[in-house]
Short mmCIF file of N, CA, C and O in Angstrom, two decimals:
data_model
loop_
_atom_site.label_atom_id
_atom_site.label_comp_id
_atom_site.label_asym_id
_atom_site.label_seq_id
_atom_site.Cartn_x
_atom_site.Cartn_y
_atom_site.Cartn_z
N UNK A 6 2.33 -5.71 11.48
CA UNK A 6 1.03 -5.08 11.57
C UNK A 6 0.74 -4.36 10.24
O UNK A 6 1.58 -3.68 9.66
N UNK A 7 -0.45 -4.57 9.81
CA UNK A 7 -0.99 -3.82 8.53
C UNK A 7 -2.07 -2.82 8.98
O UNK A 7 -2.94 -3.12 9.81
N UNK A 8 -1.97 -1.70 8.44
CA UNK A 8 -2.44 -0.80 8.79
C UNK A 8 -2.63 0.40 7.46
O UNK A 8 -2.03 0.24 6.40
N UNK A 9 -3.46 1.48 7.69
CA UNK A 9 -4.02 2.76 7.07
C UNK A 9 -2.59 3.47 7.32
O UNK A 9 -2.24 3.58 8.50
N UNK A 10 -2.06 3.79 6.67
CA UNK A 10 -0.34 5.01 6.54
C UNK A 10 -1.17 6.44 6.94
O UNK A 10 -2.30 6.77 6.57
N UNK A 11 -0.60 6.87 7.46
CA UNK A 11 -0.71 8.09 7.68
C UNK A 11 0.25 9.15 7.39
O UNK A 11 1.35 8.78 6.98
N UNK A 12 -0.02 10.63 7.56
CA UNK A 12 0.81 11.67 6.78
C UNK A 12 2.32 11.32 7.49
O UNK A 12 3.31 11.12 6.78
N UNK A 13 2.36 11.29 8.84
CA UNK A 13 3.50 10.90 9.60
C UNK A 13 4.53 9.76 8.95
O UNK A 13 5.71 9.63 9.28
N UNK A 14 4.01 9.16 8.20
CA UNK A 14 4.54 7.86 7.21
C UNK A 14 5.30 8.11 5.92
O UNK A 14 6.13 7.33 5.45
N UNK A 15 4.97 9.18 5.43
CA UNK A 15 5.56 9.25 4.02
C UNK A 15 6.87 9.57 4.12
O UNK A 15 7.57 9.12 3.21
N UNK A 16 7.55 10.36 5.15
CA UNK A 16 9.47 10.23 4.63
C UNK A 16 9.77 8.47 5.01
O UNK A 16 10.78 8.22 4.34
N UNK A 17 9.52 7.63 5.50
CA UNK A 17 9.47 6.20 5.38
C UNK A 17 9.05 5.50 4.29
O UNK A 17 9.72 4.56 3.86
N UNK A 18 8.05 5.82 3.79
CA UNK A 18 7.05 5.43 2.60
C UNK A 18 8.05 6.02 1.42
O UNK A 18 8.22 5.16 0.54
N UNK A 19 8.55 6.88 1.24
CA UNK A 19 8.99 7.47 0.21
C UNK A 19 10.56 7.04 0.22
O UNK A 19 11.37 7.25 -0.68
N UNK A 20 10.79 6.37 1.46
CA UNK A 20 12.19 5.89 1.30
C UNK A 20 12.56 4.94 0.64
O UNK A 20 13.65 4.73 0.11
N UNK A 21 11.21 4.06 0.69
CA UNK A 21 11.56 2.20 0.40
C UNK A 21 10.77 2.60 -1.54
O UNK A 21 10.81 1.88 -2.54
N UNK A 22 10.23 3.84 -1.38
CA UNK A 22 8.93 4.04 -2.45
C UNK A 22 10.32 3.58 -3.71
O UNK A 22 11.50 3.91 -3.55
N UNK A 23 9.79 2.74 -4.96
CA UNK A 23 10.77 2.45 -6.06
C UNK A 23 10.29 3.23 -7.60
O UNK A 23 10.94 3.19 -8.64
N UNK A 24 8.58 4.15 -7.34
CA UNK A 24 8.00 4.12 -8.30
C UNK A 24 8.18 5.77 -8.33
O UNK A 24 8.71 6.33 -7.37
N UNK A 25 7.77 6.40 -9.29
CA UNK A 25 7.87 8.06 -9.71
C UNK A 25 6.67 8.48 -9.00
O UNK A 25 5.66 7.78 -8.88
N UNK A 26 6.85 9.85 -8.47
CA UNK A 26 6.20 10.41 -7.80
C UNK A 26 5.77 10.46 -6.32
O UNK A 26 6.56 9.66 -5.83
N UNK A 27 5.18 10.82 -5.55
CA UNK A 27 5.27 10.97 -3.94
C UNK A 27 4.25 10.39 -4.00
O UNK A 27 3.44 10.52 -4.91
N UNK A 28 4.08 9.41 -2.69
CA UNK A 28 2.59 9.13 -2.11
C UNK A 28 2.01 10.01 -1.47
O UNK A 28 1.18 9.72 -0.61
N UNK A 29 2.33 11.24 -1.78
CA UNK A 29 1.16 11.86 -0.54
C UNK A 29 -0.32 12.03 -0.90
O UNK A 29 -1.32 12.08 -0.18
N UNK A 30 -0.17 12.11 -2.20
CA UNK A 30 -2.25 12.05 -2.48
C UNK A 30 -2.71 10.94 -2.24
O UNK A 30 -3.94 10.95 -2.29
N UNK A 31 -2.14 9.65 -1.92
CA UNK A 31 -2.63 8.54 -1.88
C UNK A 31 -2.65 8.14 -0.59
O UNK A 31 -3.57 7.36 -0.35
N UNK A 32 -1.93 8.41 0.39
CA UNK A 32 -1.95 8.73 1.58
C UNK A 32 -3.01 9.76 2.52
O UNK A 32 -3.50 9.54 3.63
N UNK A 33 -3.17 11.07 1.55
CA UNK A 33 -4.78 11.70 2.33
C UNK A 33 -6.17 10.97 1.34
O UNK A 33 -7.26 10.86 1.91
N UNK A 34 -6.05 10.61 0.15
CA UNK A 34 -7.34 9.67 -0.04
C UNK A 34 -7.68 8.53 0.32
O UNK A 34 -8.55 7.94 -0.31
N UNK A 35 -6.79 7.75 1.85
CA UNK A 35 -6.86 6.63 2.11
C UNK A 35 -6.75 5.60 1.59
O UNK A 35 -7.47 4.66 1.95
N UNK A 36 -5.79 5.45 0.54
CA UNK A 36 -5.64 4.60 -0.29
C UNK A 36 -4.66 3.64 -0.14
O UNK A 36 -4.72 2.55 -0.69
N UNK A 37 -3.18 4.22 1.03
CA UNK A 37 -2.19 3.34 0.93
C UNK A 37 -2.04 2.81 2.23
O UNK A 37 -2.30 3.41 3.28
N UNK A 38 -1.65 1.80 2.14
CA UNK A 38 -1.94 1.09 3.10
C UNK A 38 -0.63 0.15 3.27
O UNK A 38 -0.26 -0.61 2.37
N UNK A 39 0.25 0.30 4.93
CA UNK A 39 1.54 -0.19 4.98
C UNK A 39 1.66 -1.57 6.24
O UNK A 39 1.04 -1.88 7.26
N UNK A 40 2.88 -2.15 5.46
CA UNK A 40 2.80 -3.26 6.92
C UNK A 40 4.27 -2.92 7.68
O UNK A 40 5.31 -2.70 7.06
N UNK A 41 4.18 -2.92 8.83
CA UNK A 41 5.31 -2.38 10.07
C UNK A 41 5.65 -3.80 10.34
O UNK A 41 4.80 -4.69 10.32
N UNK A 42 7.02 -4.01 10.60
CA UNK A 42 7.46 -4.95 11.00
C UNK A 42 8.74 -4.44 12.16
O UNK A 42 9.59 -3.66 11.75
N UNK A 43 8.79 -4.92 13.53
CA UNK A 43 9.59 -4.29 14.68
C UNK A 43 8.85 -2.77 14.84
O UNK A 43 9.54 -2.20 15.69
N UNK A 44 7.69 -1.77 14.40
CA UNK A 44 7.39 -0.72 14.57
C UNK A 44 8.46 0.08 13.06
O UNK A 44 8.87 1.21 13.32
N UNK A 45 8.83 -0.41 11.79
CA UNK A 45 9.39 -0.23 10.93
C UNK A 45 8.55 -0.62 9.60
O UNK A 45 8.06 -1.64 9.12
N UNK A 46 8.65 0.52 9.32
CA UNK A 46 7.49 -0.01 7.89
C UNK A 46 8.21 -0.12 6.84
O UNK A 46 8.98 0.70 6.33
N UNK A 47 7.91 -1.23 6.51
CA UNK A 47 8.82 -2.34 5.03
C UNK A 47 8.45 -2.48 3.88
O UNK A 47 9.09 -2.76 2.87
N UNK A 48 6.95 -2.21 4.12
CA UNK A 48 6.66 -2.24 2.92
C UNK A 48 4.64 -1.39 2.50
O UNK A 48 3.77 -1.03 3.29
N UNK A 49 4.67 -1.39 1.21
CA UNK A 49 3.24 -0.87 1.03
C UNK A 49 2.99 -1.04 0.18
O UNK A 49 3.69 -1.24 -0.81
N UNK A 50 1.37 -0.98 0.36
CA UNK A 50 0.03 -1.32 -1.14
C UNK A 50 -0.91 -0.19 -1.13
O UNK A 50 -1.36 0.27 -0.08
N UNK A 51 -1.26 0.33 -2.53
CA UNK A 51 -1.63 1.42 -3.07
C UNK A 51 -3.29 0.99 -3.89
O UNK A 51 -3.07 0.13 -4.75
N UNK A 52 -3.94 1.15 -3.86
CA UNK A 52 -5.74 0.68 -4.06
C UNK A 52 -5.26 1.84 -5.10
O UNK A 52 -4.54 2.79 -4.81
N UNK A 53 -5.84 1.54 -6.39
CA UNK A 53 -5.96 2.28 -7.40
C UNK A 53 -7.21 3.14 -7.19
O UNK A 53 -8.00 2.57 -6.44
N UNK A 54 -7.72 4.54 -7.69
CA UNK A 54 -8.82 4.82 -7.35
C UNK A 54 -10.15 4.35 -8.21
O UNK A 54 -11.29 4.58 -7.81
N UNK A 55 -9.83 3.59 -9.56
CA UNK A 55 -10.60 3.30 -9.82
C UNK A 55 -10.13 1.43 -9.91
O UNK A 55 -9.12 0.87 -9.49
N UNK A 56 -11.41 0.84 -10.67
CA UNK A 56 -10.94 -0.74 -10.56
C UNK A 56 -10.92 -0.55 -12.09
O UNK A 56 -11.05 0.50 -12.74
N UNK A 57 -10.69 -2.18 -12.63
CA UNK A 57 -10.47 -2.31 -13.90
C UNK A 57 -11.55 -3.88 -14.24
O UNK A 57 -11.84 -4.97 -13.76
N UNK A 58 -11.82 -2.99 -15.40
CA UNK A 58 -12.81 -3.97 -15.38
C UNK A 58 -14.22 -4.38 -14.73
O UNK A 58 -14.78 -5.46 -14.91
N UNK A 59 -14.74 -3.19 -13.82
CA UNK A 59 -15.40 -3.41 -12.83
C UNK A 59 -14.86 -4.05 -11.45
O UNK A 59 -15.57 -4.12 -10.45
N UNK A 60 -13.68 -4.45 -11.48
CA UNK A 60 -12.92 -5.25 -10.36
C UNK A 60 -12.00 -4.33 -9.63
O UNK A 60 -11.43 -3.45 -10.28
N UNK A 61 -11.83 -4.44 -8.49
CA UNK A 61 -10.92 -3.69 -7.50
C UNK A 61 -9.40 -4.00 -8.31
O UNK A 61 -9.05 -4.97 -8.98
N UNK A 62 -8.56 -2.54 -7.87
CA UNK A 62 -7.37 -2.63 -8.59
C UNK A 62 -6.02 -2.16 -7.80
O UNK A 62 -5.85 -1.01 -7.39
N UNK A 63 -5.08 -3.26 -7.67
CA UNK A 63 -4.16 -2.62 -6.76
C UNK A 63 -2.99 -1.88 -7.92
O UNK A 63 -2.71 -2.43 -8.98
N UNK A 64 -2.28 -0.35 -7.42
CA UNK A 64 -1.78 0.50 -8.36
C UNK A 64 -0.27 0.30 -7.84
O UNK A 64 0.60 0.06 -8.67
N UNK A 65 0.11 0.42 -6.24
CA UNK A 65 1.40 -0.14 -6.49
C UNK A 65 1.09 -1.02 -5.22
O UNK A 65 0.12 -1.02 -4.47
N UNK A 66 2.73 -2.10 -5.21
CA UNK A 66 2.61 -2.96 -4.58
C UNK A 66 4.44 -2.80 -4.17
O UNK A 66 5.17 -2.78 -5.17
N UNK A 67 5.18 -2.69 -2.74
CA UNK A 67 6.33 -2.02 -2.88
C UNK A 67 6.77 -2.33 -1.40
O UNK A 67 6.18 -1.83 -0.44
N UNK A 68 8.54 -3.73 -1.18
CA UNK A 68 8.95 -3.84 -0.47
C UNK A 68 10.05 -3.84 -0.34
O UNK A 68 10.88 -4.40 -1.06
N UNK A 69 10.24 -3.15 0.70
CA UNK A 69 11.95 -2.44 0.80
C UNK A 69 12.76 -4.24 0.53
O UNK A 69 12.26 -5.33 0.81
N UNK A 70 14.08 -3.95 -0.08
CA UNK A 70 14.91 -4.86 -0.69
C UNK A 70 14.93 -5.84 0.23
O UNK A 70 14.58 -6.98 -0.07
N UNK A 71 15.43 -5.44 1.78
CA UNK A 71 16.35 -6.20 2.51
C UNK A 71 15.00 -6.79 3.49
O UNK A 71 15.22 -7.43 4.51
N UNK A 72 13.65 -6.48 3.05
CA UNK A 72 12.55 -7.24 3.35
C UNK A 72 11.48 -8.01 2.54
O UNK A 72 10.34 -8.37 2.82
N UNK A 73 12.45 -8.16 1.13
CA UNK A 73 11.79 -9.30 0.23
C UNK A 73 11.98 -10.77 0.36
O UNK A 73 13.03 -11.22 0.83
N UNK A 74 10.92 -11.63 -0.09
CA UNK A 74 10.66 -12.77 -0.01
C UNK A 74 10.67 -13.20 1.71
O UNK A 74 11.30 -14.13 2.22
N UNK A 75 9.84 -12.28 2.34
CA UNK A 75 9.54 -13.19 4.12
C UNK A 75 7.93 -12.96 4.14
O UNK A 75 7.35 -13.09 5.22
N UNK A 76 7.24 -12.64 3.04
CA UNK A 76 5.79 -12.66 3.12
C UNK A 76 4.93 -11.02 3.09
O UNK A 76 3.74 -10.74 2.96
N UNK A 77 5.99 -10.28 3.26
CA UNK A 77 5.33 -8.95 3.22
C UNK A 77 4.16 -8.69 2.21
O UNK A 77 3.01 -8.34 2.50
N UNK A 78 4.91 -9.03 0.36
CA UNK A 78 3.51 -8.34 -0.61
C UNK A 78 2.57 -9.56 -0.17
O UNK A 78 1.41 -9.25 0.07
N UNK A 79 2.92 -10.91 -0.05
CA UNK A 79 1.63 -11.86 -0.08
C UNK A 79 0.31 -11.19 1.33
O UNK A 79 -0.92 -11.34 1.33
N UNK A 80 1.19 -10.48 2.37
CA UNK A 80 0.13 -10.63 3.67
C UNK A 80 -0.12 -9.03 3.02
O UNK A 80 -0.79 -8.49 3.90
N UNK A 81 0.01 -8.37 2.30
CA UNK A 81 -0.61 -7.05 1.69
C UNK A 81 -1.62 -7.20 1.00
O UNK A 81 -2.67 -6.58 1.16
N UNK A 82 -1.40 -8.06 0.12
CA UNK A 82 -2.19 -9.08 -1.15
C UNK A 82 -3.37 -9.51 0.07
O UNK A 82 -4.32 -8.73 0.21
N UNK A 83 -3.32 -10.39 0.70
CA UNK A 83 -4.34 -10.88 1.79
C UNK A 83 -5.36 -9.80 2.58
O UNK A 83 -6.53 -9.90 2.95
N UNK A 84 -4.23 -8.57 2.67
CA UNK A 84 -4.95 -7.85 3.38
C UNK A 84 -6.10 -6.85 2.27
O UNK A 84 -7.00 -6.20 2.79
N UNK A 85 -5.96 -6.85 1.22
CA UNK A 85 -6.56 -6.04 0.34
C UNK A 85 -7.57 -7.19 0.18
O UNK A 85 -8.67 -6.96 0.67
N UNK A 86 -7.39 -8.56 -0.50
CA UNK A 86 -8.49 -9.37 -1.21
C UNK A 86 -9.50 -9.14 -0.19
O UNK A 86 -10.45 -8.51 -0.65
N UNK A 87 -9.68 -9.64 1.76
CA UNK A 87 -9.93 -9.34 2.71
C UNK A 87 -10.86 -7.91 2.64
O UNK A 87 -12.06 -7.99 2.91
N UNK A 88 -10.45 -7.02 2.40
CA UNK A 88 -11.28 -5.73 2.51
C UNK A 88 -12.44 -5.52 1.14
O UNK A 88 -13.64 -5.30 1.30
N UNK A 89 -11.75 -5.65 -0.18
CA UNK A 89 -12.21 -6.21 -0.93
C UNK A 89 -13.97 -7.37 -0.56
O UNK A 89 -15.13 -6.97 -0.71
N UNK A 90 -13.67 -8.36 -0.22
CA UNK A 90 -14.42 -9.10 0.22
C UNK A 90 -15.47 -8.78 1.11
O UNK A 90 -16.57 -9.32 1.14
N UNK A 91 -15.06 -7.88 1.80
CA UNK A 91 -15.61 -7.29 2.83
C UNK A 91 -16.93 -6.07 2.37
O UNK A 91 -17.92 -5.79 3.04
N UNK A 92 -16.55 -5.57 1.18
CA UNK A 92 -16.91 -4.22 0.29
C UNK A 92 -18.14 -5.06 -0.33
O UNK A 92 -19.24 -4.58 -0.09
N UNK A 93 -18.11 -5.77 -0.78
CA UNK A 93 -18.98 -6.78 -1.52
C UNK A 93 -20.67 -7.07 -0.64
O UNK A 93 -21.48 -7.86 -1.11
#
């Protein structure tokens, strides 16, 4: 399931997190956005606040080790182009 992270999310989010600094501002500006797999969240995508180029911009993209390569960043990737598309 892909879904909006919530504050309840970040000692999870911050476990698998590989990049400097905490998600929590990105988490109350609605920006990060996680996929649960078994009710276990594996992984997450971060909407930059601005785009580049005039184009929407994803800032991080981040899946725990022992849940790489089964589709997690691609169905994150899907789920952003999707909203994206949607914004338009």
């Amino acid at each position: 399931m892909i879904r909006l992270a919530t504050c309840d999310d970040l000692p999870v989010v911050e476990a698998i997190n590989v990049f400097r600094g905490d998600r929590w501002e990105d988490i109350a500006e609605k920006r990060l956005v996680v996929f649960e797999s078994s009710s276990t969240i594996v992984g997450f995508i971060v909407e930059a606040r601005q785009g580049l180029l005039g184009r929407p911009f994803i800032e991080y993209l981040c899946v725990a080790e022992a849940c790489r390569q089964q589709g997690v960043a691609s169905a994150l990737m899907a789920h952003m182009e999707l909203k994206y598309a949607r914004e338009r």
